[in-house]
Coordinates of C-alpha atoms and ligand atoms in Angstrom, one line a residue:
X736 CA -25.1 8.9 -4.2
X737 CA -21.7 10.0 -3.7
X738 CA -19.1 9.4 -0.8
X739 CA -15.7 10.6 0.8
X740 CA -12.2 8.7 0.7
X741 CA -9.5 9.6 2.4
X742 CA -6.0 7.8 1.3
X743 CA -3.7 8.6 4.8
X744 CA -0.1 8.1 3.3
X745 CA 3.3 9.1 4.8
X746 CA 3.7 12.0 3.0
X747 CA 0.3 12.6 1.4
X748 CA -3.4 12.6 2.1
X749 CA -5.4 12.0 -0.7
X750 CA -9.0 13.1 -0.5
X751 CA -12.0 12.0 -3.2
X752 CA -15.3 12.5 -3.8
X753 CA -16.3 8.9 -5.1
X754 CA -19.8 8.2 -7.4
X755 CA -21.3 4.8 -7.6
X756 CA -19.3 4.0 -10.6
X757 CA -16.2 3.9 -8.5
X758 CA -14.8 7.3 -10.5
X759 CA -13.2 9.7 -8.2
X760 CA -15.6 12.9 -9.4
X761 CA -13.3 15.4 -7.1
X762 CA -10.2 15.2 -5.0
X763 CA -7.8 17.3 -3.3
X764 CA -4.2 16.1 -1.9
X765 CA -2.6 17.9 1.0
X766 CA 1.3 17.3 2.0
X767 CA 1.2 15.0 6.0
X768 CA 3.4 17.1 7.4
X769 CA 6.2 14.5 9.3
X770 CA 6.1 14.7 13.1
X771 CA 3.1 17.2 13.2
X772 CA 0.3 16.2 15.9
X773 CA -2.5 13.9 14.8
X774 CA -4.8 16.9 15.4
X775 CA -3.3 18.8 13.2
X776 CA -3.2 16.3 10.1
X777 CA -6.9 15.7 10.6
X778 CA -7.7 19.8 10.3
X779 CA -5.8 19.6 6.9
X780 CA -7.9 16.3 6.3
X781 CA -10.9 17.9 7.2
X782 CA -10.4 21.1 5.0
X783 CA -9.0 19.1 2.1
X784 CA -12.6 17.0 2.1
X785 CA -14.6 20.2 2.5
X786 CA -12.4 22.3 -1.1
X787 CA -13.3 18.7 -2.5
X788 CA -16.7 18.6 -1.8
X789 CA -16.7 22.6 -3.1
X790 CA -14.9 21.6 -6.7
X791 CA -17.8 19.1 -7.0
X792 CA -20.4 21.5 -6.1
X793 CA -21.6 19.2 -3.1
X794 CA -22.3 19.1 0.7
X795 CA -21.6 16.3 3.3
X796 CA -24.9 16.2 3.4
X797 CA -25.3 14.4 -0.3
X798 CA -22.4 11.5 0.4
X799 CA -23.4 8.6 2.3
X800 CA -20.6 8.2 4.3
X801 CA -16.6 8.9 4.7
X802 CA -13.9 6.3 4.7
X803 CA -10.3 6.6 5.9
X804 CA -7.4 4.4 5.0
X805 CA -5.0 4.5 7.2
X806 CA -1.0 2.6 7.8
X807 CA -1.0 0.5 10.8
X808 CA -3.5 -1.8 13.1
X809 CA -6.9 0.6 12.4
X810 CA -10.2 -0.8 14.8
X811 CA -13.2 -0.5 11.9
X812 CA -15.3 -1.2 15.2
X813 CA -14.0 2.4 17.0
X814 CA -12.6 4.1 14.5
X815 CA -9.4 3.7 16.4
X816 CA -5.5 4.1 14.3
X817 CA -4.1 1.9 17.4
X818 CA -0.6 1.7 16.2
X819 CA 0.9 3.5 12.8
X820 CA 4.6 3.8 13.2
X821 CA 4.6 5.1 9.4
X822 CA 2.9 8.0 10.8
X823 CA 4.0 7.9 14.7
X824 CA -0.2 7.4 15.8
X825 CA -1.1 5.9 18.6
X826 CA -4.4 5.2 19.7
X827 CA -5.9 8.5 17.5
X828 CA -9.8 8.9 17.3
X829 CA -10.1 9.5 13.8
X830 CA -13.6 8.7 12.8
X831 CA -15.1 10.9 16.0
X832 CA -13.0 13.8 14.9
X833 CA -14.2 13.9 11.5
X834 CA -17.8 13.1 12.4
X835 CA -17.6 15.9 14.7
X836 CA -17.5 18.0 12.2
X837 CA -18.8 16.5 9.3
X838 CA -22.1 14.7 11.0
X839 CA -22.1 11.8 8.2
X840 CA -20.9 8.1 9.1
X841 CA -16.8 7.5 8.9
X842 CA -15.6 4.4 8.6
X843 CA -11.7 3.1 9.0
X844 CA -9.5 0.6 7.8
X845 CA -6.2 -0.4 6.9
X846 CA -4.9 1.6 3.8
X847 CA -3.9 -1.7 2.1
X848 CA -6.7 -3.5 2.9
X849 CA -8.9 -0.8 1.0
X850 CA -6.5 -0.6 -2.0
X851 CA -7.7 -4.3 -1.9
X852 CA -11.4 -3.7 -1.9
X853 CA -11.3 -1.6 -4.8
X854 CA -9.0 -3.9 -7.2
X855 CA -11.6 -6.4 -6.1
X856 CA -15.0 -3.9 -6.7
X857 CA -13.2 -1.9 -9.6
X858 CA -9.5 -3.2 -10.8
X859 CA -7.5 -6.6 -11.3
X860 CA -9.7 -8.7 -9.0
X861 CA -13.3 -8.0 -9.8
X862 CA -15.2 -10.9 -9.2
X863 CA -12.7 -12.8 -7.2
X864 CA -13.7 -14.0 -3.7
X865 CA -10.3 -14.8 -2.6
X866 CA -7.4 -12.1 -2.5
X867 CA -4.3 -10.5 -1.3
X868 CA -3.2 -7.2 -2.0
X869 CA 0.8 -6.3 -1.6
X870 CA 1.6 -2.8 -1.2
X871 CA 5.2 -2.4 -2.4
X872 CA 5.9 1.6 -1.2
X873 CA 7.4 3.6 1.8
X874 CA 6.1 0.2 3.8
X875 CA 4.7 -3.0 2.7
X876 CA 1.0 -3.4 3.3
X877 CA -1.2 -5.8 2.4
X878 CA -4.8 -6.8 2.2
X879 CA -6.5 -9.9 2.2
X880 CA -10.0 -10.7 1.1
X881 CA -11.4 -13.9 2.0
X882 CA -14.9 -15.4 0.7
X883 CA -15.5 -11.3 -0.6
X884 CA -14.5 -9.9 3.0
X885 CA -12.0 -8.5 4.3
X886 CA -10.2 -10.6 6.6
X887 CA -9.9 -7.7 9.3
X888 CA -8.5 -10.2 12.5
X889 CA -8.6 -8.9 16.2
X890 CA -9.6 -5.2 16.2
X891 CA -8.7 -5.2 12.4
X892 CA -4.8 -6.2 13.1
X893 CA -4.9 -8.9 10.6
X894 CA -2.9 -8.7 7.4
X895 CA 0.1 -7.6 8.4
X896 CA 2.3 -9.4 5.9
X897 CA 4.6 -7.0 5.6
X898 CA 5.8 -7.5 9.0
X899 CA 6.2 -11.2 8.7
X900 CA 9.9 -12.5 9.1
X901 CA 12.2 -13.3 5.9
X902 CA 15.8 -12.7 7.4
X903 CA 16.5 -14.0 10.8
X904 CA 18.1 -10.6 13.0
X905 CA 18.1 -9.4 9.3
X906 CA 17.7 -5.7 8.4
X907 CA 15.9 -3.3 11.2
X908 CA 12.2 -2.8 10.0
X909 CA 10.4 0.4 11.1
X910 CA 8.2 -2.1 13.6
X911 CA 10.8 -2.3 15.9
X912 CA 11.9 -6.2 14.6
X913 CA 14.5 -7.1 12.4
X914 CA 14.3 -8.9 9.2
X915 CA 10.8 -7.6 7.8
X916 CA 9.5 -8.6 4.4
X917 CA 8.9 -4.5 4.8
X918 CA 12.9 -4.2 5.2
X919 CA 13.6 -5.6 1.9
X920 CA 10.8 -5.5 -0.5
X921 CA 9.4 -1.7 0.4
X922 CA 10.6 1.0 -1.8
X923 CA 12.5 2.1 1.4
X924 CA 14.2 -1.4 1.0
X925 CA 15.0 -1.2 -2.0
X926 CA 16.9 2.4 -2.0
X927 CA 18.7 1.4 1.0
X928 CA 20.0 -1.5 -0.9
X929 CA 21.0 0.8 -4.0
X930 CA 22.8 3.2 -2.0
X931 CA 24.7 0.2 -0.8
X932 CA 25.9 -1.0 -4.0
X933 CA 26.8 2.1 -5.5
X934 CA 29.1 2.6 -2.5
X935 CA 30.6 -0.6 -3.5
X936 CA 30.3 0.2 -7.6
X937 CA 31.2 4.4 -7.8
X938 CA 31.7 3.3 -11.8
X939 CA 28.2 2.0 -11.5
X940 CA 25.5 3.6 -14.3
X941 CA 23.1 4.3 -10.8
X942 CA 25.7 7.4 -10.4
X943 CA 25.0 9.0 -13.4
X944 CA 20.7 8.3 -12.8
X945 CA 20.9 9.7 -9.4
X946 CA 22.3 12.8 -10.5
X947 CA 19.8 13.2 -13.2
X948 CA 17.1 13.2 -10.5
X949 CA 18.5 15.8 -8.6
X950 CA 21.3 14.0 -6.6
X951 CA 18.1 11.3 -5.4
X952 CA 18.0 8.0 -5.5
X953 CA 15.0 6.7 -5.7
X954 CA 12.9 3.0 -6.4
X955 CA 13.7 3.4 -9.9
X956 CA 17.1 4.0 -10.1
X957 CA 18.5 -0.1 -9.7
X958 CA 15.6 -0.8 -11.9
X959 CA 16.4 1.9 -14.3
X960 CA 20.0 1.1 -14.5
X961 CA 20.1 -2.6 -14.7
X962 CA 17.4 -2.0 -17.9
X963 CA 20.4 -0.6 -19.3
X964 CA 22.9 -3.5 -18.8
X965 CA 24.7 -2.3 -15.5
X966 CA 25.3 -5.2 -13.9
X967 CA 25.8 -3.8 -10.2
X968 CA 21.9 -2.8 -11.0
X969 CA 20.8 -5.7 -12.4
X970 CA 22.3 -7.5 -9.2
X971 CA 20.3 -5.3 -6.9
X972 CA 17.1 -6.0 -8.8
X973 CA 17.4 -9.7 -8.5
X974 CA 18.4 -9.5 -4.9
X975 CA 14.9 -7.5 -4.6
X976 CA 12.9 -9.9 -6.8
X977 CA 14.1 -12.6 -4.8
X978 CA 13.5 -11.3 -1.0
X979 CA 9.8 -10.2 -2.4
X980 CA 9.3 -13.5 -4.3
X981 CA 10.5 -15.8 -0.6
X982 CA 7.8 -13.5 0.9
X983 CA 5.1 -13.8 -1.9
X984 CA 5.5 -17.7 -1.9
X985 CA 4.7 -17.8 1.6
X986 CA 2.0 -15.7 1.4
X987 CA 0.2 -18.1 -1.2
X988 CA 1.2 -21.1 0.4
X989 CA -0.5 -20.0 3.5
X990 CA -4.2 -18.5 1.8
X991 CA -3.7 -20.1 -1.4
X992 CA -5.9 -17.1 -3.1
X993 CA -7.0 -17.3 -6.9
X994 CA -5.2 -14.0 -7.6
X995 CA -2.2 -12.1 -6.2
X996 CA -2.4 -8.4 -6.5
X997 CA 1.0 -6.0 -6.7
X998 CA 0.6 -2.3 -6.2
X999 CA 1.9 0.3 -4.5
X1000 CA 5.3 2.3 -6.3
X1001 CA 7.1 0.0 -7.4
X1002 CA 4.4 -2.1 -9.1
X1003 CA 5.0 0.4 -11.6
X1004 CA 8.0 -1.3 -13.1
X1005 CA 5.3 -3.6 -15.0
X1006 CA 6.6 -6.4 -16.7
X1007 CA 10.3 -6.1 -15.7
X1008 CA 9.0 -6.4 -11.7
X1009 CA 6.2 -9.2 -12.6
X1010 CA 8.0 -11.5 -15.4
X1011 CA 10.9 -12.4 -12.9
X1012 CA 8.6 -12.4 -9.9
X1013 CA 6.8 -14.8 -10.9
X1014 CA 9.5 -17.0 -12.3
X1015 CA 11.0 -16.7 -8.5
X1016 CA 7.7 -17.4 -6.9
X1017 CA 6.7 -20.5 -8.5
X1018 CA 9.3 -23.1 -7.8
X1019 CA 8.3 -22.2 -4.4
X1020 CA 4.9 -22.9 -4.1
X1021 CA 3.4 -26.1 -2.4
X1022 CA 0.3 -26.4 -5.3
X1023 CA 2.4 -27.1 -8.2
X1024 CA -0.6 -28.2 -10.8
X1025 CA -0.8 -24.5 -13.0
X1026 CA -4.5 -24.8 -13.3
X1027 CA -5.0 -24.5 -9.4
X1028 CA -2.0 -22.0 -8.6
X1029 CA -2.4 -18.9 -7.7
X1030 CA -2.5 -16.1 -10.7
X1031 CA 0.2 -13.0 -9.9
X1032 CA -1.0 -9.6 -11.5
X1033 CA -0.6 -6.2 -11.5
X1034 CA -2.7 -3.7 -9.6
X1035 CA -4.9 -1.6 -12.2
X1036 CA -6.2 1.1 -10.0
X1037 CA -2.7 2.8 -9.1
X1038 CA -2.6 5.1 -6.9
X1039 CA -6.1 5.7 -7.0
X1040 CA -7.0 2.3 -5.4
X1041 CA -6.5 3.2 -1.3
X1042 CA -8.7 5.9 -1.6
X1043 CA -11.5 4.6 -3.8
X1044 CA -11.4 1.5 -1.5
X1045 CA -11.7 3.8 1.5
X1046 CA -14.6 5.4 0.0
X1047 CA -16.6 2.7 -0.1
X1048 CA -15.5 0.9 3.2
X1049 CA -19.2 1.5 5.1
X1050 CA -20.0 -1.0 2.2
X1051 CA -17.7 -3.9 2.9
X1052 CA -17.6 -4.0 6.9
Ligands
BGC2502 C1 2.1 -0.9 7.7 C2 0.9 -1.4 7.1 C3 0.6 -0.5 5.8 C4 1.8 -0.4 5.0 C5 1.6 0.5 3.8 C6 3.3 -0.9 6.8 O1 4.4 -0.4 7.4 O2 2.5 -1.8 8.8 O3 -0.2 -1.3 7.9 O4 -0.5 -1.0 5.1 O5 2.9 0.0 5.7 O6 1.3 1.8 4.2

């Protein structure tokens, strides 16, 4: 049997046709279109599953359900995306649009909280009953999986770490607060904190990588740089590791789960992100005997993980 996931990102939609195995068998990805109506995004949505469903020579008809991951405070009960402010959604009816005009079940959650059912079905976590998924990208999302369920709170609101406060009247977060883990330890974060230092280093290497990538800075340009001994990078990237760890830390202290999953963008750094991470993190955690702390690992699933997770969503709620 195969079924539909839907990865609902800031700038992409990521559609797949998923088989039992967890292998995405087709898929289709379709730009999100910033400020463009919700009705308009779930069209593209909704043709994007159907030139899926054609490359794999299927119909609705043979999936067992759909599943969308969406940012924000998603209702699995209504199919509801209450609040996104990633995407500027309020209170949009996903799941009745798309069964409107596909006529199979579809299913909603948060898009971290799926990346974390598949690394748990499929990727670093498989057979762990207790979880958390960090989503290091535009936001930070994260998922938590308690005794092999997601841990979905009031109208699925729960899990929100990235919204939990690191800097008192710290940086503005896209929430509305200030001082976000999101603000610091999202890729956003993390370029806004580059641009700052190479205003304050012009002879700084990050010059000479930003113009290599078309005038952009991006995630990997502190990262990048400080690899290469520039010391204005390197302080960036432990000013980064360090916010992210102070958030980490609290996160374990609070669900104490057996393993910590990083994903999202900047999980791709590897080693360089996770070896100092976790050298922050543990100084800081409450458990201090190793065999009962919490194990810190890398995602496995990339970028594949939201929507496989999504696809199998009418599984886990
Ligand atoms: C949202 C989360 C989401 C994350 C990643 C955050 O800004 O609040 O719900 O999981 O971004 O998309």
């Amino acid at each position: 049997m195969y079924r539909i996931g839907i990865d609902l990102g800031g700038t992409n939609i990521a559609v797949g046709v998923v088989n039992d195995r967890y292998e995405i068998v087709a898929r289709r990805s379709v730009p999100t279109g910033a400020e463009r109506p919700a009705e308009e995004v779930i069209r593209d949505m909704g043709d994007a599953v159907e030139e899926a469903l054609r490359q794999a020579g299927l119909t609705a008809v043979d999936c067992a359900s759909m599943g969308v991951g969406s940012p924000g405070a998603c209702d699995p009960q209504t199919g509801v995306v209450k609040r996104a402010y990633n995407l500027n959604w309020f209170d949009v009816p996903v799941c009745r649009m798309l069964h409107q005009r596909f006529g199979i079940p579809v299913r909603l959650g948060n898009d971290a909280n799926c990346a974390a059912l598949a690394e748990v079905v499929a990727g670093a976590a498989v057979g762990c009953q207790d979880m958390v998924l960090i989503t290091l990208g535009t936001g930070v999302g994260s998922g938590i999986i308690s005794r092999g369920k997601i841990l979905s709170g009031l109208r699925g609101g729960a899990g929100e770490a990235g919204h939990m406060l690191l800097v008192l009247d710290g940086e503005p977060c896209t929430c509305g607060r200030r001082g976000c883990l999101e603000a610091y330890a999202s890729a956003t974060g993390l370029i806004r904190s580059t641009k700052e230092a190479m205003e304050a280093f012009p002879d700084s290497l990050m010059w000479e990588l930003a113009r290599e990538n078309g005038g952009n800075v991006s995630g990997r340009t502190a990262f990048l740089a400080a690899g290469r001994g520039d010391a204005a990078a390197q302080a960036v990237v432990n000013d980064y590791i360090q916010h992210l760890g102070y958030g980490l830390a609290s996160i374990i202290n609070i669900l104490a789960p057996e393993i910590l999953v990083i994903g999202g963008g900047v999980s791709n750094e590897g080693e360089n992100l996770l070896r100092p991470l976790v050298e922050c993190v543990r100084p800081q955690l409450y458990i201090r005997t190793p065999e009962k702390q919490t194990r810190i690992a890398l995602a496995t699933l990339g970028n594949d993980a939201g929507l496989i997770g999504a696809a199998f969503l009418s599984r886990a709620q």
